[in-house]
Short mmCIF file of C-alpha atoms and ligand atoms in Angstrom, two decimals:
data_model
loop_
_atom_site.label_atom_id
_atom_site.label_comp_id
_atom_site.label_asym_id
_atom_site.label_seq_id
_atom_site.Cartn_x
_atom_site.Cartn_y
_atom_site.Cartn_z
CA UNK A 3 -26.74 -22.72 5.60
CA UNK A 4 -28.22 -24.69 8.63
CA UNK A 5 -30.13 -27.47 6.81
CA UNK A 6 -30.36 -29.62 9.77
CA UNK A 7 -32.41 -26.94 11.14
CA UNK A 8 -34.28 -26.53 8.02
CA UNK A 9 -35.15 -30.03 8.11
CA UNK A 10 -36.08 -30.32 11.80
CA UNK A 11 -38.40 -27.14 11.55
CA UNK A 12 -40.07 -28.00 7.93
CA UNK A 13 -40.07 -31.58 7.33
CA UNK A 14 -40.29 -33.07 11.28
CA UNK A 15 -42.93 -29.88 11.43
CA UNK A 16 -44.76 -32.14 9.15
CA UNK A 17 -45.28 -28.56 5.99
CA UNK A 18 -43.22 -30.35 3.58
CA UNK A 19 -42.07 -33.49 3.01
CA UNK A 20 -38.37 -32.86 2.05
CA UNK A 21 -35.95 -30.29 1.73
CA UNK A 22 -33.44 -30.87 -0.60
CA UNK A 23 -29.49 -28.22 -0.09
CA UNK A 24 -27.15 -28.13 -2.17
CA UNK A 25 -23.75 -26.46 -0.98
CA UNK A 26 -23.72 -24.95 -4.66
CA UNK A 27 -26.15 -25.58 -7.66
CA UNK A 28 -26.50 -24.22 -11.52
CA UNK A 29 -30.43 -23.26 -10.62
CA UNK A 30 -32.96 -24.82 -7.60
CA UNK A 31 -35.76 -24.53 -10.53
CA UNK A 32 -33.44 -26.33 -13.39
CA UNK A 33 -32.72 -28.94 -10.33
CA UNK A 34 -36.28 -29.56 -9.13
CA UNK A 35 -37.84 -29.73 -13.46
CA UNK A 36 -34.77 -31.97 -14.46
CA UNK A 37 -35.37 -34.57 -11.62
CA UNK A 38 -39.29 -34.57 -11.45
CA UNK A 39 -39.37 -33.71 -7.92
CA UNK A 40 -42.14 -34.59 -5.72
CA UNK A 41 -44.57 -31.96 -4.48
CA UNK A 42 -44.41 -30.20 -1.11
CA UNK A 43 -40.89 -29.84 -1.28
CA UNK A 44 -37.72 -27.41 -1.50
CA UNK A 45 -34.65 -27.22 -3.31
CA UNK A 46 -32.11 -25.14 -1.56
CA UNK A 47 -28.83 -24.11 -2.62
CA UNK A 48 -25.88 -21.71 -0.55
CA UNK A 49 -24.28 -20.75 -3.65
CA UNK A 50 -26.36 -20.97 -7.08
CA UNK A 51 -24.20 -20.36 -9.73
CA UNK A 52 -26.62 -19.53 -13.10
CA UNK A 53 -29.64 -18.85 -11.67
CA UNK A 54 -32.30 -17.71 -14.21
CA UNK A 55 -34.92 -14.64 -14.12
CA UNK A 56 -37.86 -13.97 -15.98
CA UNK A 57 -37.72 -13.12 -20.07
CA UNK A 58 -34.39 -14.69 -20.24
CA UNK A 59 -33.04 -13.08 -17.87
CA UNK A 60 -30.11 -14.07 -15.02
CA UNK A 61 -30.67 -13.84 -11.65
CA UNK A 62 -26.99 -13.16 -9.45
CA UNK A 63 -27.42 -14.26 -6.48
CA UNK A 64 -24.32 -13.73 -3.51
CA UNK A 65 -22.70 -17.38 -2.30
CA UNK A 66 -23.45 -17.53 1.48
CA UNK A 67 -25.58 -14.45 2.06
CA UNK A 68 -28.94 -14.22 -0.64
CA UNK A 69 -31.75 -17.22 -0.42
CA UNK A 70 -32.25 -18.70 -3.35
CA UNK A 71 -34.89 -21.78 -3.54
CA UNK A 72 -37.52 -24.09 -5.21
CA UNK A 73 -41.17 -24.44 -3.71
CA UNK A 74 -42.24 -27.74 -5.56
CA UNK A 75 -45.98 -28.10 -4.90
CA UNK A 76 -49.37 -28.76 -7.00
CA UNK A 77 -52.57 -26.75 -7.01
CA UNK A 78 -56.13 -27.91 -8.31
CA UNK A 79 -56.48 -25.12 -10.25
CA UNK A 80 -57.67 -23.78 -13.90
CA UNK A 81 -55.71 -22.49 -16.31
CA UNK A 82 -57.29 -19.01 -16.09
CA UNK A 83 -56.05 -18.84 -12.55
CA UNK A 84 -52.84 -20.09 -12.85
CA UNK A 85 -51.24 -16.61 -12.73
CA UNK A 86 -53.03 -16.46 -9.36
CA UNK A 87 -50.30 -18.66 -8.08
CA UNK A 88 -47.76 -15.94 -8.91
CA UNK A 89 -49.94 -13.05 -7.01
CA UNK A 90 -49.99 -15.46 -3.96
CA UNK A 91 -46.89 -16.24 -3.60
CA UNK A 92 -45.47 -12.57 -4.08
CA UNK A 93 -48.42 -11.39 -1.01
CA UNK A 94 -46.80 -14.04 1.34
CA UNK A 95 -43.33 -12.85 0.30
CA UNK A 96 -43.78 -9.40 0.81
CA UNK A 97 -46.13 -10.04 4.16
CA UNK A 98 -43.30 -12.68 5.53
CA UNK A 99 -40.85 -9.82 5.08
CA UNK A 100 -43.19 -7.02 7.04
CA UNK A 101 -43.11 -9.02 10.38
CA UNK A 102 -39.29 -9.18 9.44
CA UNK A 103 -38.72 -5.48 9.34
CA UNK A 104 -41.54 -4.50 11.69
CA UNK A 105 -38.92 -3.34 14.32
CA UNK A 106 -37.53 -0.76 11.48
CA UNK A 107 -38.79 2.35 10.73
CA UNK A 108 -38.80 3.89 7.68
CA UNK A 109 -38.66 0.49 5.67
CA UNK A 110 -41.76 0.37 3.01
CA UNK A 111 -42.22 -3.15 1.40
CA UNK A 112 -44.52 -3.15 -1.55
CA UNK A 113 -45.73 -5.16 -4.53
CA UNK A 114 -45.03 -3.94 -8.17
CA UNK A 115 -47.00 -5.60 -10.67
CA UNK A 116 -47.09 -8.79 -11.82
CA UNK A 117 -44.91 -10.47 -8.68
CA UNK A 118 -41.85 -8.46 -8.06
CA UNK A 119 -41.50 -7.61 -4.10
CA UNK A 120 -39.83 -4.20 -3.48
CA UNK A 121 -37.73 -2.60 -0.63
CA UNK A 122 -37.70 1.41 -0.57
CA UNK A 123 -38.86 1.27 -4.16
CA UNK A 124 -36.53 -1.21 -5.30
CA UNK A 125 -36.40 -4.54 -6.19
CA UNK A 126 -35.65 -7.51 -3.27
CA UNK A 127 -37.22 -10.54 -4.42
CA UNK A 128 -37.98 -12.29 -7.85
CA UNK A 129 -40.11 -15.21 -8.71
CA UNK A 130 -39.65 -17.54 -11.71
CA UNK A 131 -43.06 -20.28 -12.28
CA UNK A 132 -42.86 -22.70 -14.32
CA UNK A 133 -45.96 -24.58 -14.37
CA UNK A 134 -46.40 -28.49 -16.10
CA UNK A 135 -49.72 -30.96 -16.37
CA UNK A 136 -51.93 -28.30 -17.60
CA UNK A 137 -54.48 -31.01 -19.12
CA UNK A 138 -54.48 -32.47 -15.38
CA UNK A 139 -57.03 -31.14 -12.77
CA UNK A 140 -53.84 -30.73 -10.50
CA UNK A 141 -51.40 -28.77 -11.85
CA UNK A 142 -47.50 -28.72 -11.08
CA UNK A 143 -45.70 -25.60 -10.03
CA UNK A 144 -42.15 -25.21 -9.63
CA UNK A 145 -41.84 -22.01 -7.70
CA UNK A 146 -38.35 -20.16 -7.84
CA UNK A 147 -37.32 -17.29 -5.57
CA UNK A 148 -34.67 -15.38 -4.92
CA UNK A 149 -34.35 -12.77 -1.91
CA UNK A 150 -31.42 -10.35 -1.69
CA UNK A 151 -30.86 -11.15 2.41
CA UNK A 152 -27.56 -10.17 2.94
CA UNK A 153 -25.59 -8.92 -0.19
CA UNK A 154 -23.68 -6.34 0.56
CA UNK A 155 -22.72 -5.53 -3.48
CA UNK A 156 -25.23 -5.26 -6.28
CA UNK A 157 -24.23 -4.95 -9.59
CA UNK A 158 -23.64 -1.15 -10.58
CA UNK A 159 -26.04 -1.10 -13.88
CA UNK A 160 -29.14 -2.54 -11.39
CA UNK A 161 -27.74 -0.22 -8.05
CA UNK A 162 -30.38 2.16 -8.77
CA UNK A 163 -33.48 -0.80 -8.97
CA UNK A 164 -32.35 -3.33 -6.60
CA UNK A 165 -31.58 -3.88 -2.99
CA UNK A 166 -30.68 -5.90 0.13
CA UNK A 167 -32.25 -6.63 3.37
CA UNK A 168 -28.82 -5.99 4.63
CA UNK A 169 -28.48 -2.87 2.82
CA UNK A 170 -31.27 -1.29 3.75
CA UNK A 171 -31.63 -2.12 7.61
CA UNK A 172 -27.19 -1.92 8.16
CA UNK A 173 -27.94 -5.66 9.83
CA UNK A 174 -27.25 -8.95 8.94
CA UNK A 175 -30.43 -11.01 8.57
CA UNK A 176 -30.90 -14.63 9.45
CA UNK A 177 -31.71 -16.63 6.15
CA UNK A 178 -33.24 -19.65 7.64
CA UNK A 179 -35.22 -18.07 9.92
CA UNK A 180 -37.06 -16.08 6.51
CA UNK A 181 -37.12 -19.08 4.83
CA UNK A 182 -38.89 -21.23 7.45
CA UNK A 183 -41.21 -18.26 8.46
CA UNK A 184 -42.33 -17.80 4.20
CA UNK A 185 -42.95 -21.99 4.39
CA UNK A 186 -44.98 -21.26 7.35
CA UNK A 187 -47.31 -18.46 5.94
CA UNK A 188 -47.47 -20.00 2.58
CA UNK A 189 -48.82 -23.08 3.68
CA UNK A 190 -51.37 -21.28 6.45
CA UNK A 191 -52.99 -18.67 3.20
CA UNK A 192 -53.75 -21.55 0.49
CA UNK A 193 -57.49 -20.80 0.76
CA UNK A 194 -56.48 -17.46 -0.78
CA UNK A 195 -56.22 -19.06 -4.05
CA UNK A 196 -59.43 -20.69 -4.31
CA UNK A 197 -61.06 -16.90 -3.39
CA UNK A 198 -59.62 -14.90 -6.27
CA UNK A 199 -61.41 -11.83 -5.44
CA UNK A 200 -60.25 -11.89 -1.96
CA UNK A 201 -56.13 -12.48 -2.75
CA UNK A 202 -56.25 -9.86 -5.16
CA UNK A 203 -57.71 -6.75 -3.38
CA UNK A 204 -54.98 -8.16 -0.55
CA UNK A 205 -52.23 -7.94 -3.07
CA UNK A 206 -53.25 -4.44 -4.53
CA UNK A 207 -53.41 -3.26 -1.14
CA UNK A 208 -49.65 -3.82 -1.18
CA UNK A 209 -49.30 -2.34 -4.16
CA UNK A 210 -48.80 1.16 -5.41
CA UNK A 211 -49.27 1.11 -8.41
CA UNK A 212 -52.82 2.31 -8.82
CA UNK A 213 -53.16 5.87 -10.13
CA UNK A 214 -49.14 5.87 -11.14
CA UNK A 215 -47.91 7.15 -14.59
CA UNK A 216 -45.70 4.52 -16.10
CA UNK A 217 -43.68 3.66 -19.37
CA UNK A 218 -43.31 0.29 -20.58
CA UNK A 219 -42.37 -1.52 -23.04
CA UNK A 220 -45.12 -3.79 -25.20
CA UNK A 221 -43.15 -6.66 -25.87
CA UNK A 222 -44.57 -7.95 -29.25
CA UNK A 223 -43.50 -5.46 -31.18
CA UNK A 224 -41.00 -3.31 -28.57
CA UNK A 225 -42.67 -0.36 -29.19
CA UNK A 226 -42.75 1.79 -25.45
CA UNK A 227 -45.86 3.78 -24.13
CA UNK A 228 -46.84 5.46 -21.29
CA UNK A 229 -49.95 4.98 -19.04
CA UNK A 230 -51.43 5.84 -16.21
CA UNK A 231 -52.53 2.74 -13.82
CA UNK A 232 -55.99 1.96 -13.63
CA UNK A 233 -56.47 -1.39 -11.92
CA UNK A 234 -55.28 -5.27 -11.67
CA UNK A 235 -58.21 -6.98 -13.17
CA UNK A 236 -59.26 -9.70 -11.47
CA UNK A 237 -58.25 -12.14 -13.96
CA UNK A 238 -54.05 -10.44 -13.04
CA UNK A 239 -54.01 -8.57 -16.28
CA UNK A 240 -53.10 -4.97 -15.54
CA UNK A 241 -55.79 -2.25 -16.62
CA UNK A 242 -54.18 0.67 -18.17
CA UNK A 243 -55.14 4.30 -19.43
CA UNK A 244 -52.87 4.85 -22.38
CA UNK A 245 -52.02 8.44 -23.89
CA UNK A 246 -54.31 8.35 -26.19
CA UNK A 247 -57.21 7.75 -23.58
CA UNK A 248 -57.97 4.10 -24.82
CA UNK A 249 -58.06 1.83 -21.90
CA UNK A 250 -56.07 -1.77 -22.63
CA UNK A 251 -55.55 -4.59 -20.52
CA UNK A 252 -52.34 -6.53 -20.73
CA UNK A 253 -51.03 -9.79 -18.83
CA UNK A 254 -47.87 -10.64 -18.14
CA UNK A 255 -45.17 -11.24 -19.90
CA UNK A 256 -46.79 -8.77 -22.93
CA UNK A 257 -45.06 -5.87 -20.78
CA UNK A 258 -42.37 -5.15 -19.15
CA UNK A 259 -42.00 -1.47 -17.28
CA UNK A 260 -38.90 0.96 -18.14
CA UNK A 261 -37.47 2.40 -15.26
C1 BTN B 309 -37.02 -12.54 -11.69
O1 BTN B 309 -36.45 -12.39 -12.77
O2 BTN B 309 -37.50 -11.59 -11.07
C2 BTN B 309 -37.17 -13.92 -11.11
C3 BTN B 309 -35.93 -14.39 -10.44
C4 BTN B 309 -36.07 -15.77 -9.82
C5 BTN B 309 -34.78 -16.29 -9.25
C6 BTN B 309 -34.93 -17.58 -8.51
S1 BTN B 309 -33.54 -17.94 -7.51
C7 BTN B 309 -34.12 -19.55 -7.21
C8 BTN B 309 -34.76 -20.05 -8.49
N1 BTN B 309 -33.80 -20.73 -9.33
C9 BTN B 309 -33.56 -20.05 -10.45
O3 BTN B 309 -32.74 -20.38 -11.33
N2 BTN B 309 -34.30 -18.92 -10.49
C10 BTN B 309 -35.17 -18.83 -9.34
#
């Protein structure tokens, strides 16, 4: 990992005000909580070692060849919208990626509700928030991502749900170069979040979703139904039709989809 460049295109750039690498780390988000990082930052690591997912989950990420980072920055936002934060971040993800792959064909990035960003139907990127200060008009977001770049091997029980950029274009990608390019974007959208209307029809236009037949799993009581896809509310909850013809809402984190 080149973080002299990093540095010289990001912080001398004047976007952020640091960017912290580690050669290997336990997890960029346990890093940047534990030691009350500054906003407008990024913790970096070449070779994170437990990196955590959403619900308790692990995220594997390959020494060398996947990005895995921190975005440490504060929004002056309600706690109704803090979800928005998630929706954003996922849009610039997935549109960073587009330019990146515009010179393939047959590549198809899309969104899949709440914030995962998908390659070919499978699963590229994750994002873990963890948000603190919510009494405080600003609040403090500690924004973890991982993108697959260049792993050549995922784990046989998730082949069939997740992928590379390296798998799916036969190229090796430059890791930096995404990196700097999401900083960019993310910092030239913010008025997105303060226009809630406006970043969510942008992020359902990258979605699918609407009109598919799913199954998930409620997550209260881990009882599975099936429903067809109405709409993403507004407000990020997820509008559904269920079997039974009774429309419910849920938000994330209530369910999670079976594949
Ligand atoms: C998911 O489960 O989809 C979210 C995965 C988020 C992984 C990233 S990698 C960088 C940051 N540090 C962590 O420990 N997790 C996040």
């Amino acid at each position: 990992m080149d973080a002299e460049l990093l540095n010289r295109e990001l912080v001398k750039e004047s976007l952020l005000n640091y960017v912290v690498h580690f050669e290997e780390l336990d997890s960029t988000n346990k890093y940047a909580k534990e030691n009350n990082l500054p906003p407008d930052g990024i913790v970096i690591t070449s070779n994170q070692t437990e990196g955590k997912g959403r619900f308790g989950r692990k995220w594997i990420a390959a020494h060398d060849e996947d990005l895995t980072f921190t975005l440490v920055k504060k929004f002056k936002i309600s706690v109704d919208n803090i979800h928005l934060v998630n929706f954003y971040t996922s849009y610039i993800l997935s549109e960073t990626l587009k330019v990146f792959l515009s010179s393939h064909k047959n590549l198809h990035i899309h969104l899949k509700w709440p914030n995962d960003v998908l390659l070919n139907k499978k699963k590229i990127c994750g994002i873990l928030l963890d948000v603190s200060g919510l009494n405080a008009v600003e609040k403090f977001f500690i924004i973890g991502i991982g993108l697959n770049v260049n792993k050549k091997v995922i784990p046989e029980d998730i082949a069939h749900k997740a992928t590379s950029l390296s798998n799916e274009t036969n190229i090796e990608h430059n890791i930096e170069e995404i990196l700097i390019s999401f900083v960019r974007n993310f910092y030239s959208k913010l008025h997105l979040i303060d226009i809630r209307s406006e970043l969510m029809s942008a992020w359902k236009l990258n979605s699918e979703l609407i009109g598919k037949n799913v199954r998930f799993l409620v997550v209260a009581d881990s009882h599975e139904e099936e429903a067809e896809i109405l709409d993403i509310n507004v407000d990020g909850s997820l509008k559904v039709k269920l079997s039974n013809d009774e429309v419910k809402s849920f938000y994330s984190g209530e369910i999670t989809f079976v594949y």
